[in-house]
Structures are given as structure tokens and as C-alpha cells.
XYZ file of C-alpha atoms in Angstrom:
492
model
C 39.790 -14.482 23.888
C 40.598 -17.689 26.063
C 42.834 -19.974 24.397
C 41.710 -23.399 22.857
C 39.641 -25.297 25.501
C 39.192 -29.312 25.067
C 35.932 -29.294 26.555
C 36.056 -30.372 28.807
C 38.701 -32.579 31.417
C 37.136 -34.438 33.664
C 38.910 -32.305 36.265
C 37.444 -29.258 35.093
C 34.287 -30.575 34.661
C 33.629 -31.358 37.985
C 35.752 -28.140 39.322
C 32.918 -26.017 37.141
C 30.048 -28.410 37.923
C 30.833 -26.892 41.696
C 30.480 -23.665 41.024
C 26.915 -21.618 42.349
C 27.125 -19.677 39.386
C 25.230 -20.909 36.443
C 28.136 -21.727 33.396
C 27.012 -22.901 29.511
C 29.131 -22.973 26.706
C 27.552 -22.393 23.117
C 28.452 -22.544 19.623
C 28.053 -18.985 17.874
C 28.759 -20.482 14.290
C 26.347 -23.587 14.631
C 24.123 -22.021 16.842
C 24.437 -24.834 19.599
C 24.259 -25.710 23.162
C 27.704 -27.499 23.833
C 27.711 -27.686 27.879
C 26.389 -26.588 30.618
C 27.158 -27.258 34.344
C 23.940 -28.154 37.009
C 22.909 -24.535 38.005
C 23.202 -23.573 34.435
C 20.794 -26.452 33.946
C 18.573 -25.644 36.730
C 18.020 -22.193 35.196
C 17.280 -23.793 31.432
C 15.097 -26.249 33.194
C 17.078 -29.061 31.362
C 17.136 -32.507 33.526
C 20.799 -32.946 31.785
C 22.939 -31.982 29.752
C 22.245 -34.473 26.736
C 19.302 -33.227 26.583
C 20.627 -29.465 27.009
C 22.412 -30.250 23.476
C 19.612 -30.975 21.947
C 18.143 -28.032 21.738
C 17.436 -25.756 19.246
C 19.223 -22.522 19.461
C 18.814 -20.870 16.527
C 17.771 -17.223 16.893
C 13.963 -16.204 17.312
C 14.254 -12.740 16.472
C 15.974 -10.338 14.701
C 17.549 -8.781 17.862
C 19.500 -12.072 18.882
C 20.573 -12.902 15.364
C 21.806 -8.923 15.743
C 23.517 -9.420 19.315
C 24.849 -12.632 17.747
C 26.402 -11.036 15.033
C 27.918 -8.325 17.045
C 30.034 -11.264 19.304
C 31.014 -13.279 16.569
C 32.876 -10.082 15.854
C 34.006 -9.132 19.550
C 34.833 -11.614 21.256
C 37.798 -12.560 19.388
C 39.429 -9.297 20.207
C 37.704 -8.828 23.785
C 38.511 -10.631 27.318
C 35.223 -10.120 27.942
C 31.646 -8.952 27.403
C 29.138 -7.969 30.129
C 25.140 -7.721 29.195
C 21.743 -8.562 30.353
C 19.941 -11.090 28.887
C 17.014 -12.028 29.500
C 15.972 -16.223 28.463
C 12.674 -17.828 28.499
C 12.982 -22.102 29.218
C 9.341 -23.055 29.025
C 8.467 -19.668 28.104
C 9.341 -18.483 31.532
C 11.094 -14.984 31.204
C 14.528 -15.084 33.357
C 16.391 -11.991 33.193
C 20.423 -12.660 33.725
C 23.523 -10.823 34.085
C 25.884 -12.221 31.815
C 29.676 -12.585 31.692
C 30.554 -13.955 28.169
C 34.180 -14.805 27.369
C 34.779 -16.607 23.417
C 36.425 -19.734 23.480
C 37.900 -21.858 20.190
C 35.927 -25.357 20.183
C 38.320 -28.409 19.376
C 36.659 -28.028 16.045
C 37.739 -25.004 15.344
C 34.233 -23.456 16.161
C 33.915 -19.879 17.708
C 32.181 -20.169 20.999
C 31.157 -18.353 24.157
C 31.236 -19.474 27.734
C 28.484 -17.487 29.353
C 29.093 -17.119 33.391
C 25.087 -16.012 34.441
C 23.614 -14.952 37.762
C 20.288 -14.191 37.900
C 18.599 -10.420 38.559
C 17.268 -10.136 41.641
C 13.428 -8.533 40.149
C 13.358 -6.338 43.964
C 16.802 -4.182 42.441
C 15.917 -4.051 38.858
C 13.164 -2.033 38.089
C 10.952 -3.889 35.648
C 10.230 -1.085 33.304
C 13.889 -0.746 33.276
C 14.098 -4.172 32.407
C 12.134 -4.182 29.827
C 13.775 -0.778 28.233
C 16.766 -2.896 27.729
C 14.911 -5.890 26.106
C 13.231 -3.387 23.526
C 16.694 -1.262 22.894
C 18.070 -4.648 21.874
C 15.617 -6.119 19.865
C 14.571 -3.164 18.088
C 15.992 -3.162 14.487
C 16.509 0.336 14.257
C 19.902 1.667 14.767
C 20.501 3.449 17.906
C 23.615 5.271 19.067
C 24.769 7.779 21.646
C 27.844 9.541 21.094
C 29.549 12.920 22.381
C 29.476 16.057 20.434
C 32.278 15.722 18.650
C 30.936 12.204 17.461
C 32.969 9.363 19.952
C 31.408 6.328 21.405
C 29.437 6.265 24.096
C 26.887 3.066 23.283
C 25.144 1.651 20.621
C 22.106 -0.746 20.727
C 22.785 -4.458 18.827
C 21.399 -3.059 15.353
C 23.743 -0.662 15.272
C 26.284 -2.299 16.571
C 26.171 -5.218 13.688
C 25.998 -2.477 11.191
C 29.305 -0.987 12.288
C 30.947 -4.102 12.233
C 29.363 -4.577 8.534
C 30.428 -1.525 6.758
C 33.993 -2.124 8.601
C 33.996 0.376 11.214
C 34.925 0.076 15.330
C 32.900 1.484 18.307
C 36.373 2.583 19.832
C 36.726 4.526 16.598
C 39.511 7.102 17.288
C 38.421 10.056 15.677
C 34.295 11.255 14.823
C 32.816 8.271 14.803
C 29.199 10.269 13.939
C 30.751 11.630 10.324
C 32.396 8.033 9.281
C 28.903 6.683 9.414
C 27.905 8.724 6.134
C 29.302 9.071 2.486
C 27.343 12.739 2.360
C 29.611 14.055 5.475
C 28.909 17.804 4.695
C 24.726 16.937 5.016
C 25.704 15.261 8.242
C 27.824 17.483 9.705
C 25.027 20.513 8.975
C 22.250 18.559 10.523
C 24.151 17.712 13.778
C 24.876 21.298 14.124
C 21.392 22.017 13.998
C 20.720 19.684 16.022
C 23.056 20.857 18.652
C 21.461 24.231 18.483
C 17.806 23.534 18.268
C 17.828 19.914 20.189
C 16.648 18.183 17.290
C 17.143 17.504 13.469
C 16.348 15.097 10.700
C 16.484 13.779 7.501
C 17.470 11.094 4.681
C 21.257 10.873 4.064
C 23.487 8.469 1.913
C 25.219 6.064 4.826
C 28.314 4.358 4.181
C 28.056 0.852 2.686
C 28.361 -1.277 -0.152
C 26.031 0.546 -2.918
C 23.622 3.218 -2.166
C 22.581 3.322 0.846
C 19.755 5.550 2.092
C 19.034 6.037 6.107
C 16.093 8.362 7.621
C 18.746 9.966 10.139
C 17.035 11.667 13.238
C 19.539 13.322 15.858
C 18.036 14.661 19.021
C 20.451 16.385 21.475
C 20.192 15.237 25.381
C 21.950 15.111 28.435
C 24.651 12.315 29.105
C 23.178 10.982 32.942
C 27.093 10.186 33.956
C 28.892 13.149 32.733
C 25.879 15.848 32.635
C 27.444 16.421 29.165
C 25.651 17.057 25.797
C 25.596 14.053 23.773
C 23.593 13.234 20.433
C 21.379 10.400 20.397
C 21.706 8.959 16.464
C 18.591 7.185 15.629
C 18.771 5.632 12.177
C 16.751 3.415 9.902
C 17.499 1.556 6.496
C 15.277 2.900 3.609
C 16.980 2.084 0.849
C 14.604 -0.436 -0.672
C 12.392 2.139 0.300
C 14.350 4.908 -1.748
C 14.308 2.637 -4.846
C 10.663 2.075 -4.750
C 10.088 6.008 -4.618
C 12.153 6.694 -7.607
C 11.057 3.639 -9.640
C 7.513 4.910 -9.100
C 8.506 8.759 -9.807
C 9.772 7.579 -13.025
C 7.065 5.135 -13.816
C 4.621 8.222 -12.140
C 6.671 10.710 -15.455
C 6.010 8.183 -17.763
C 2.260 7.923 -16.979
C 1.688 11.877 -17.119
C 3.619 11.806 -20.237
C 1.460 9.297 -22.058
C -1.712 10.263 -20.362
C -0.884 14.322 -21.851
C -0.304 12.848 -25.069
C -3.305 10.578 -25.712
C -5.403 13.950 -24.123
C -3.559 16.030 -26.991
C -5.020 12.737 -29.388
C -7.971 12.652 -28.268
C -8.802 16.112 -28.170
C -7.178 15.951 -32.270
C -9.253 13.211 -32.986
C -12.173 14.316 -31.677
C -12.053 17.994 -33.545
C -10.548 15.964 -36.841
C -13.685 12.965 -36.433
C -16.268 15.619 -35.982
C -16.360 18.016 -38.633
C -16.435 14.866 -41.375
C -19.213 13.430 -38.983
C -21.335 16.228 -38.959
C -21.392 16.861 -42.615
C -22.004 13.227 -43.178
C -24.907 13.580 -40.931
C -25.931 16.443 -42.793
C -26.152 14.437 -45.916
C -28.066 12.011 -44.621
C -30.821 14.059 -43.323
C -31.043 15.612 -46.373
C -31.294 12.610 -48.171
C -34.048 10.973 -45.573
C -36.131 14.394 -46.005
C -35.837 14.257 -50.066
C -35.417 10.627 -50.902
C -38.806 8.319 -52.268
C -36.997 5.087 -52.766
C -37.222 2.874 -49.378
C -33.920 1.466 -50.246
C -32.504 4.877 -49.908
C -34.205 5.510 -46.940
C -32.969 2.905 -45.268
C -29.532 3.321 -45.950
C -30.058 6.923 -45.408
C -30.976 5.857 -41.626
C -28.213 3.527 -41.317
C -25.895 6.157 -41.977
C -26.965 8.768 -39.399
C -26.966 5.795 -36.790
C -23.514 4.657 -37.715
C -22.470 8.438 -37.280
C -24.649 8.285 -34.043
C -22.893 5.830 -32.717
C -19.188 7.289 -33.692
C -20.343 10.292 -31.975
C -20.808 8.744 -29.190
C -18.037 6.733 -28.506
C -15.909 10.024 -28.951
C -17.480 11.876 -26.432
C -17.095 8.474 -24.016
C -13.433 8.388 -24.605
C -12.881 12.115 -23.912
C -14.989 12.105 -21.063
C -13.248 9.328 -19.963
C -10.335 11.086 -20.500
C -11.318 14.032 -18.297
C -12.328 11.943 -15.580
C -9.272 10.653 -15.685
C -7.250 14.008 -15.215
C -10.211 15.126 -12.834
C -11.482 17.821 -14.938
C -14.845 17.206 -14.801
C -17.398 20.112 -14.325
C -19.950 20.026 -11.324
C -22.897 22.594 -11.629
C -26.289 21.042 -9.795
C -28.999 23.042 -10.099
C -32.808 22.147 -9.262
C -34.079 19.982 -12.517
C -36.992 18.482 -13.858
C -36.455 14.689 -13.567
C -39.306 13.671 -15.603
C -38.271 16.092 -18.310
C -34.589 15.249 -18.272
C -35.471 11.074 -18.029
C -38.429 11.682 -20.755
C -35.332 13.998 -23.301
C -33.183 10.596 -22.662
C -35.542 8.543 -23.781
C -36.576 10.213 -27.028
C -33.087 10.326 -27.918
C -32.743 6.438 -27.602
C -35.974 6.116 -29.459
C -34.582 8.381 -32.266
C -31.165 5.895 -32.213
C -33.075 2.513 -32.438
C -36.524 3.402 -33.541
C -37.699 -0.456 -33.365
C -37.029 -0.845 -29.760
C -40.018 -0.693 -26.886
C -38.905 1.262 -24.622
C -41.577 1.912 -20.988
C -40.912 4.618 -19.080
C -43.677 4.313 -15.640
C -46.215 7.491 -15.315
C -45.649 8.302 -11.586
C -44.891 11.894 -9.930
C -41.730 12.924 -9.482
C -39.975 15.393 -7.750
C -37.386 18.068 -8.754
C -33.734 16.943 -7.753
C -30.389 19.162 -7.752
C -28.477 17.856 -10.760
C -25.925 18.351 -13.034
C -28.376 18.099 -16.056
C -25.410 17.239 -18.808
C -23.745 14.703 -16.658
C -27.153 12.948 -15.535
C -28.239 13.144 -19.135
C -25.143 11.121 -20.210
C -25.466 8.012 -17.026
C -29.470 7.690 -18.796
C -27.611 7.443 -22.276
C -25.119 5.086 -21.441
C -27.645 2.965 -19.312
C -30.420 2.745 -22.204
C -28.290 3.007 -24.938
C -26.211 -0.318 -22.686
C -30.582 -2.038 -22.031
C -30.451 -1.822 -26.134
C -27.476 -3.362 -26.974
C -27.464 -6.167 -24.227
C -31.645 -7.125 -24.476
C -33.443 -9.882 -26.785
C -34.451 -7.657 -29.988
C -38.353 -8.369 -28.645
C -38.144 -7.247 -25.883
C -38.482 -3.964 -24.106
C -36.820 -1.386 -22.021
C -38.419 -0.353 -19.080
C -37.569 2.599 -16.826
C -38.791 3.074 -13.693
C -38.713 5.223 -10.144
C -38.477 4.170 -6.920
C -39.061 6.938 -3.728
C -38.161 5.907 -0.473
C -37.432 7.713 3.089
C -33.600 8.047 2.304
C -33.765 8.572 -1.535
C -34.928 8.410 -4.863
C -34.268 6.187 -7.418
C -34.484 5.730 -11.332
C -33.967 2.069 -12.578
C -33.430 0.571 -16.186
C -34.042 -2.792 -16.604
C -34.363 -4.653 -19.204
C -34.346 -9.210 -20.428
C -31.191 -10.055 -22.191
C -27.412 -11.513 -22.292
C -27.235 -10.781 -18.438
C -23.924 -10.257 -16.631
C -22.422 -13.153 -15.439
C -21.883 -13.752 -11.675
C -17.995 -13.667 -11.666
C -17.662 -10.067 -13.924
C -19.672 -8.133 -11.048
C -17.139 -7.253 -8.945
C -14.920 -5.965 -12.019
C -17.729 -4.220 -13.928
C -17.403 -0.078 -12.873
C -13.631 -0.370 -13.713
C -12.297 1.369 -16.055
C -12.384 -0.551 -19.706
C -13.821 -3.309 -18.295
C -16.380 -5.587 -20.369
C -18.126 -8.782 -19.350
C -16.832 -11.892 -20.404
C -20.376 -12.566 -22.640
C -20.493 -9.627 -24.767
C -18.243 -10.600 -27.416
C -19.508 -9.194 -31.402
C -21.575 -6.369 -29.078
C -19.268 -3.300 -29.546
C -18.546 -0.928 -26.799
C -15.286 0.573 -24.784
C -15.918 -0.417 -21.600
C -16.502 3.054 -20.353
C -20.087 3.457 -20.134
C -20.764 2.201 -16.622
C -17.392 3.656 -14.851
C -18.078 7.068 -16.040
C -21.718 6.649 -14.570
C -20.365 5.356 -11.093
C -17.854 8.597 -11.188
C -20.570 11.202 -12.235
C -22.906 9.521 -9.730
C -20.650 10.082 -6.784
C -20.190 13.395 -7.876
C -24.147 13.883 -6.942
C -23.738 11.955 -3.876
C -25.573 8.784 -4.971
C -24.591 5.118 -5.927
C -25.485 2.204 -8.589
C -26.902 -0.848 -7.645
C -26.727 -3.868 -10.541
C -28.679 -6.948 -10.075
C -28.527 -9.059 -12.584
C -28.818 -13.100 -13.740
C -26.768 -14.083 -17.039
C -29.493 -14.909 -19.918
C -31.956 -12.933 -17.707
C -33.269 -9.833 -16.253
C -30.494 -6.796 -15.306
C -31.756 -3.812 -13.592
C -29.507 -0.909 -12.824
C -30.397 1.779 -9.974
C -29.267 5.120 -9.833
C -30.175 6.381 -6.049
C -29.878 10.073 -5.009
C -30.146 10.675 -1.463
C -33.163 12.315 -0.140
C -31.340 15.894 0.276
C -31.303 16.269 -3.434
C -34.946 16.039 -3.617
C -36.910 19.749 -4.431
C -41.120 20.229 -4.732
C -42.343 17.587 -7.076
C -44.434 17.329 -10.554
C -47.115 15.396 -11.818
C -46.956 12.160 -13.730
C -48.513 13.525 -16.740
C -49.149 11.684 -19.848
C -48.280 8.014 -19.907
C -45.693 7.158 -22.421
C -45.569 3.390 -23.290
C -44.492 1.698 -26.595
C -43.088 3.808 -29.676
């Protein structure tokens, strides 16, 4: 490095303000324009050099902040550095060849004293140009070195990582091997890549901590020597590394819960069932042999209570199997009408007070999965129940158009308000007005899931303290010969 200059004398000055060649000097640890002499200002487009200090040169990019790095550390030890740069005063692009000597500021500052002449476009092949410009602004870490892992040139990125992890380009030994802590992984995958032409891989790098790199070695042909020499490409994915096995473990956990609660549920189902099955037992018996209303009506109360427990087990574990994607998928040509009317009695059984419509038009035979379409009608009355004013009814209707066919439950209640749409198929979800209405939140993302499983969608309009309608649409391909209305079947 040149010794101390006190920039500048007044003889030097003007000795350097002479010079053809363009000369600035600038501060690498303030990042600052110190000096420059007139055709250094010419080619900055600066009208002096006052105002040539008062610019900002703090780096723009990655790349510079790299090649910045990389001569803080060299130039101490080096006469002198040679590279093209290319600047842009005005954002004007001005490629230079550069000369760039460190000099000590009378502060004590690290500087350099960059001697530029500019490329002459006609002998520089622009591509070639702007090869260089992406090799030294790229943030991944390139290096080519010989086959037995010395120095032949390393892009800015890599460059400043060297210097990091405490390591020299002039290296006198295998340069290629010191770059990892797992040297018997890298010394396999360079042989390979010597004899096939190409390898790669993730390897532990040297450096403070772990440190993961995606290492990718590709074996070419040196164009001075005509040698083979290994082109190290190499990228940081550390962070990346810890985010994989932070979600592996979190990704264990999950499976480990989620096999547990199945082994619950599928315990609690068996364990809730038998007790609810002779309960309901009782009760029937007691409805068919009881005289006393009071009875009666208890009698009923029970058998809907067990109803209702019945039902939110066979939510859960269907839920559950949804979940681990083991749901069953066996369309076959059905009855619509007969399926829709079954739903419907069963609802009428559960809450035998409540009007329920269901419209007398022809409809056709679709290909469904009978049990799954019979549980998106459940949870979709059962749902017009539970969320409708007590006088008022249920009504079910169809819908055929040229693209599909549609059944719709609607029904005047509680609504959905206008900010829970978006959330309301997802998975426990309940709207933010149905608090003392029990539920799990499953009912409408288990009939979204079975629905795509037939191909078709829900549609929900709805208007809080108003009308909802829900719309299951199958797409025309599912439609077979159709039936008759039949009889009409209006209030119960």
C-alpha cells in the first residue's frame, strides 16, 4: 500500500490535475468521495470537486458492498488491484478500467486512489461486458480453481467470504478442501465431478456455527492453460437448513398428535356409542309404551339429545379422516329426489316442529357418492334449523342450468355476517354471531371437501338477521336420465 498521503500539496495537486487519465480518491471506511482531479470529474459529470464530495457513495447493491469488502481487505497487503468497473453519473453506464492503489487518509482512514481510463465499447464486446457486471454482482459464490484445488479466480461473493472465514486466495495448499468442515463429502464429490463433469450437493462450509452451502462443481476447460479446472459454484442455505429441520420437527410433532387424537377419537367414538345406542333404545321403548305426555316428552328429548351426540361424533371423525385423506370415493348413478327427500325425513324426525319445503320439480339422476352427499344435506338442514327464526321454514330447492345442477337450502335467520365469509369453509371455524348455538365448526368444511370430491362447489349468500341460501352445484357431466317430480311435499 502507498504510504500516508496529505492530500493533497498544492504541487501535487496541480501535477495530478494534468494528467489525461481520470484520478479520484475515496474513502472505503466512510464510504466517501475525497478528490478527484478534472478528467475524473468530467467522467462523474461533477462541475467540481466540492460538489464531487458531496455525494453519496454508499453502496447500491450487494455486489459493491461485496467488492468493497474484498479491498478493505487487499489493498493493505497489495501494490495494486486491476478491475473493470463499470459507473453510472446520471444514470449513464460508463464502463472503466481501473487501477486502484490504498492509501492511509491523514485521518487514519483506509482509502483507494482509483487511476480510470475508459473502455473503448468497439474492443469490448458488450455481452462480455455485461458477463463481468453479473459475475460481480451476483451473490452467489463463484470460484475456479485447478484440480488439485489452487486459485485461479473468484467472483466478489466469494471473494468476501474467504476473507470472512479467514482464508487467502493465494492459499498454498487445496484451497477447494479448506473451504469445508465435511472434507471427506467434498473431496468425494469433486472426484465425481472430475469423472462425470458434474456433481452436487449440500455440505457443512467452514465458518463460525453451522454452516450449510448447496455446493455444485462442474468440471471445464481452463481457456489459458487448456487444463481441467473445477468451477465451484456455492450458495448460503443455512437459514434455509434451519427452517427445514424446524419444520421436520414441528412436521413429527403434528403426525404425532394428529395419530393420537385419531387413536381418541376412534376410542371415543366405539366407547360413546355403545352407551348411546342403548340409551336410544330405552327411549324408544319408553315413547312406544309410555301414556303420560310428560314422559313422552322427555322420552323425545332424550333420543334427540342422543341424536345430536351422534352426530357430532361422526363430524369429528369424519373430520378426522379428511384430515389424514382417508376418505372413500364411490359415485355411482343416484336418485336425487330420493336421496334429498331420505335427508329431509331425517331432519323432520330430529326437530319434528320445524317447516321444512322441499320444491316438486323433475330431477335427474346424478353420479354420487350417496353416503357423503347424504351427510353435506344433513349438515346443511340440520345448520337452516339451528341458525333460522323458530317460525319460520326451511326450504330446499333445485336449480338446472346448461353447465350444472344445483340443490339450494335456504332458510330466514341469524345470517352470517359480512366479515366471517371469507373464513367460513375453514376448518373449526364459527361465525362471530352464533354464540349459545352449539356446533364444532365442521359442518360446512367437510361439505366444501366432499363437494370437490364430486367436482362441484358451494356458493353462500347471505345478509346477517336475514335470508342465507347455500348452493351445492354439480357440473352438468354428473347428470344421468331424469325422474318425475312426484308428489309435492310441503309442511310436516
Amino acid at each position: 500500500m502507498q504510504p500516508e498521503l496529505p492530500l493533497f500539496d498544492r504541487h501535487a495537486e496541480v501535477s495530478i490535475g494534468l494528467l489525461s487519465a481520470a484520478i479520484w480518491v475515496f474513502d472505503l471506511e466512510s464510504c466517501t468521495f475525497i478528490w478527484a482531479n478534472p478528467a475524473a470529474l468530467d467522467i462523474w459529470n461533477s462541475p467540481s470537486v466540492a460538489e464531487f464530495r458531496q455525494r453519496d457513495g454508499t453502496p447500491q447493491s450487494v455486489g459493491v458492498a461485496q467488492r468493497f469488502e474484498v479491498l478493505r481487505h487487499e489493498l493493505p497487503n497489495k501494490r495494486e488491484v486491476r478491475e473493470i468497473w463499470t459507473i453510472y453519473p446520471d444514470g449513464q453506464p460508463k464502463p472503466l478500467d481501473c487501477r486502484i492503489r490504498g492509501v492511509r487518509l491523514p485521518d487514519g482512514h483506509l482509502a483507494m486512489m482509483i487511476e480510470a481510463t475508459p473502455i473503448d465499447m468497439g474492443t469490448q464486446h458488450v455481452a462480455e461486458l455485461r458477463l463481468v457486471e453479473v459475475i460481480n454482482h451476483i451473490p452467489v459464490k463463484l470460484s475456479l480453481l485447478t484440480v488439485d484445488g489452487r486459485s485461479l479466480m473468484h467472483n466478489p461473493a466469494a471473494r468476501a467470504w474467504l476473507h470472512r472465514v479467514g482464508l487467502e486466495e493465494e492459499f498454498d495448499g487445496d484451497l477447494y478442501l479448506e473451504m469445508f468442515e465435511d472434507r471427506d463429502r467434498a473431496q468425494r464429490m469433486r472426484r465425481r465431478a472430475l469423472r462425470t463433469g458434474f456433481a452436487n450437493g449440500r455440505i457443512l462450509a467452514r465458518g463460525q456455527g453451522r454452516r450449510i452451502h448447496s455446493l455444485h462443481l462442474r468440471r471445464i476447460t481452463d481457456p489459458l492453460t487448456g487444463a481441467f479446472s473445477l468451477l465451484v459454484t456455492r450458495l448460503d442455505m443455512t437459514k434455509t437448513d434451519q427452517l427445514e429441520r424446524r419444520l421436520a420437527r414441528a412436521l413429527i410433532h403434528e403426525q404425532t398428535i394428529s395419530e393420537n387424537q385419531r387413536h381418541f377419537l376412534s376410542l371415543t367414538s366405539h366407547e360413546f356409542r355403545t352407551p348411546l345406542a342403548v340409551i336410544d333404545s330405552a327411549a324408544r321403548k319408553i315413547l312406544r309404551l309410555a301414556t303420560d305426555p310428560l314422559l313422552l316428552d322427555r322420552a323425545t328429548k332424550i333420543r334427540q339429545s342422543v341424536s345430536r351426540m351422534a352426530a357430532a361424533i361422526e363430524k369429528t371423525l369424519t373430520a378426522s379422516r379428511i384430515y389424514e385423506g382417508k376418505i372413500s370415493f364411490h359415485p355411482v348413478e343416484t336418485d336425487l329426489r330420493d336421496v334429498v327427500e331420505g335427508a329431509v325425513a331425517i331432519q323432520r324426525e330430529i326437530a319434528p316442529t320445524r317447516q321444512i319445503h322441499l320444491a316438486n320439480k323433475a330431477l335427474p339422476h346424478l353420479k354420487l357418492d350417496r353416503a357423503l352427499f347424504e351427510q353435506c344435506l344433513d349438515n346443511l338442514i340440520s345448520n337452516a334449523i339451528k341458525y333460522s327464526f323458530p317460525d319460520t321454514a326451511i326450504e330446499i330447492d333445485f336449480r338446472q342450468g346448461r353447465r350444472n345442477i344445483s340443490v339450494i337450502v335456504s332458510n330466514m335467520g341469524i345470517g352470517i355476517p359480512e366479515q366471517d365469509m371469507p373464513k367460513l369453509f375453514d376448518r373449526f371455524f364459527r361465525a362471530s354471531n352464533v354464540h349459545g348455538v352449539k356446533g364444532t365448526g365442521l359442518g360446512l368444511h367437510t361439505v366444501m371437501y366432499f363437494m370437490k370430491l364430486h367436482g362441484g362447489t358451494v356458493l353462500v349468500r347471505s345478509r346477517e338477521e336475514g335470508r342465507t341460501e347455500v348452493e351445492l352445484c354439480f357440473p352438468h357431466s354428473a347428470r344421468g336420465r331424469a325422474r318425475g317430480g312426484g308428489p309435492s311435499v310441503g309442511r310436516n
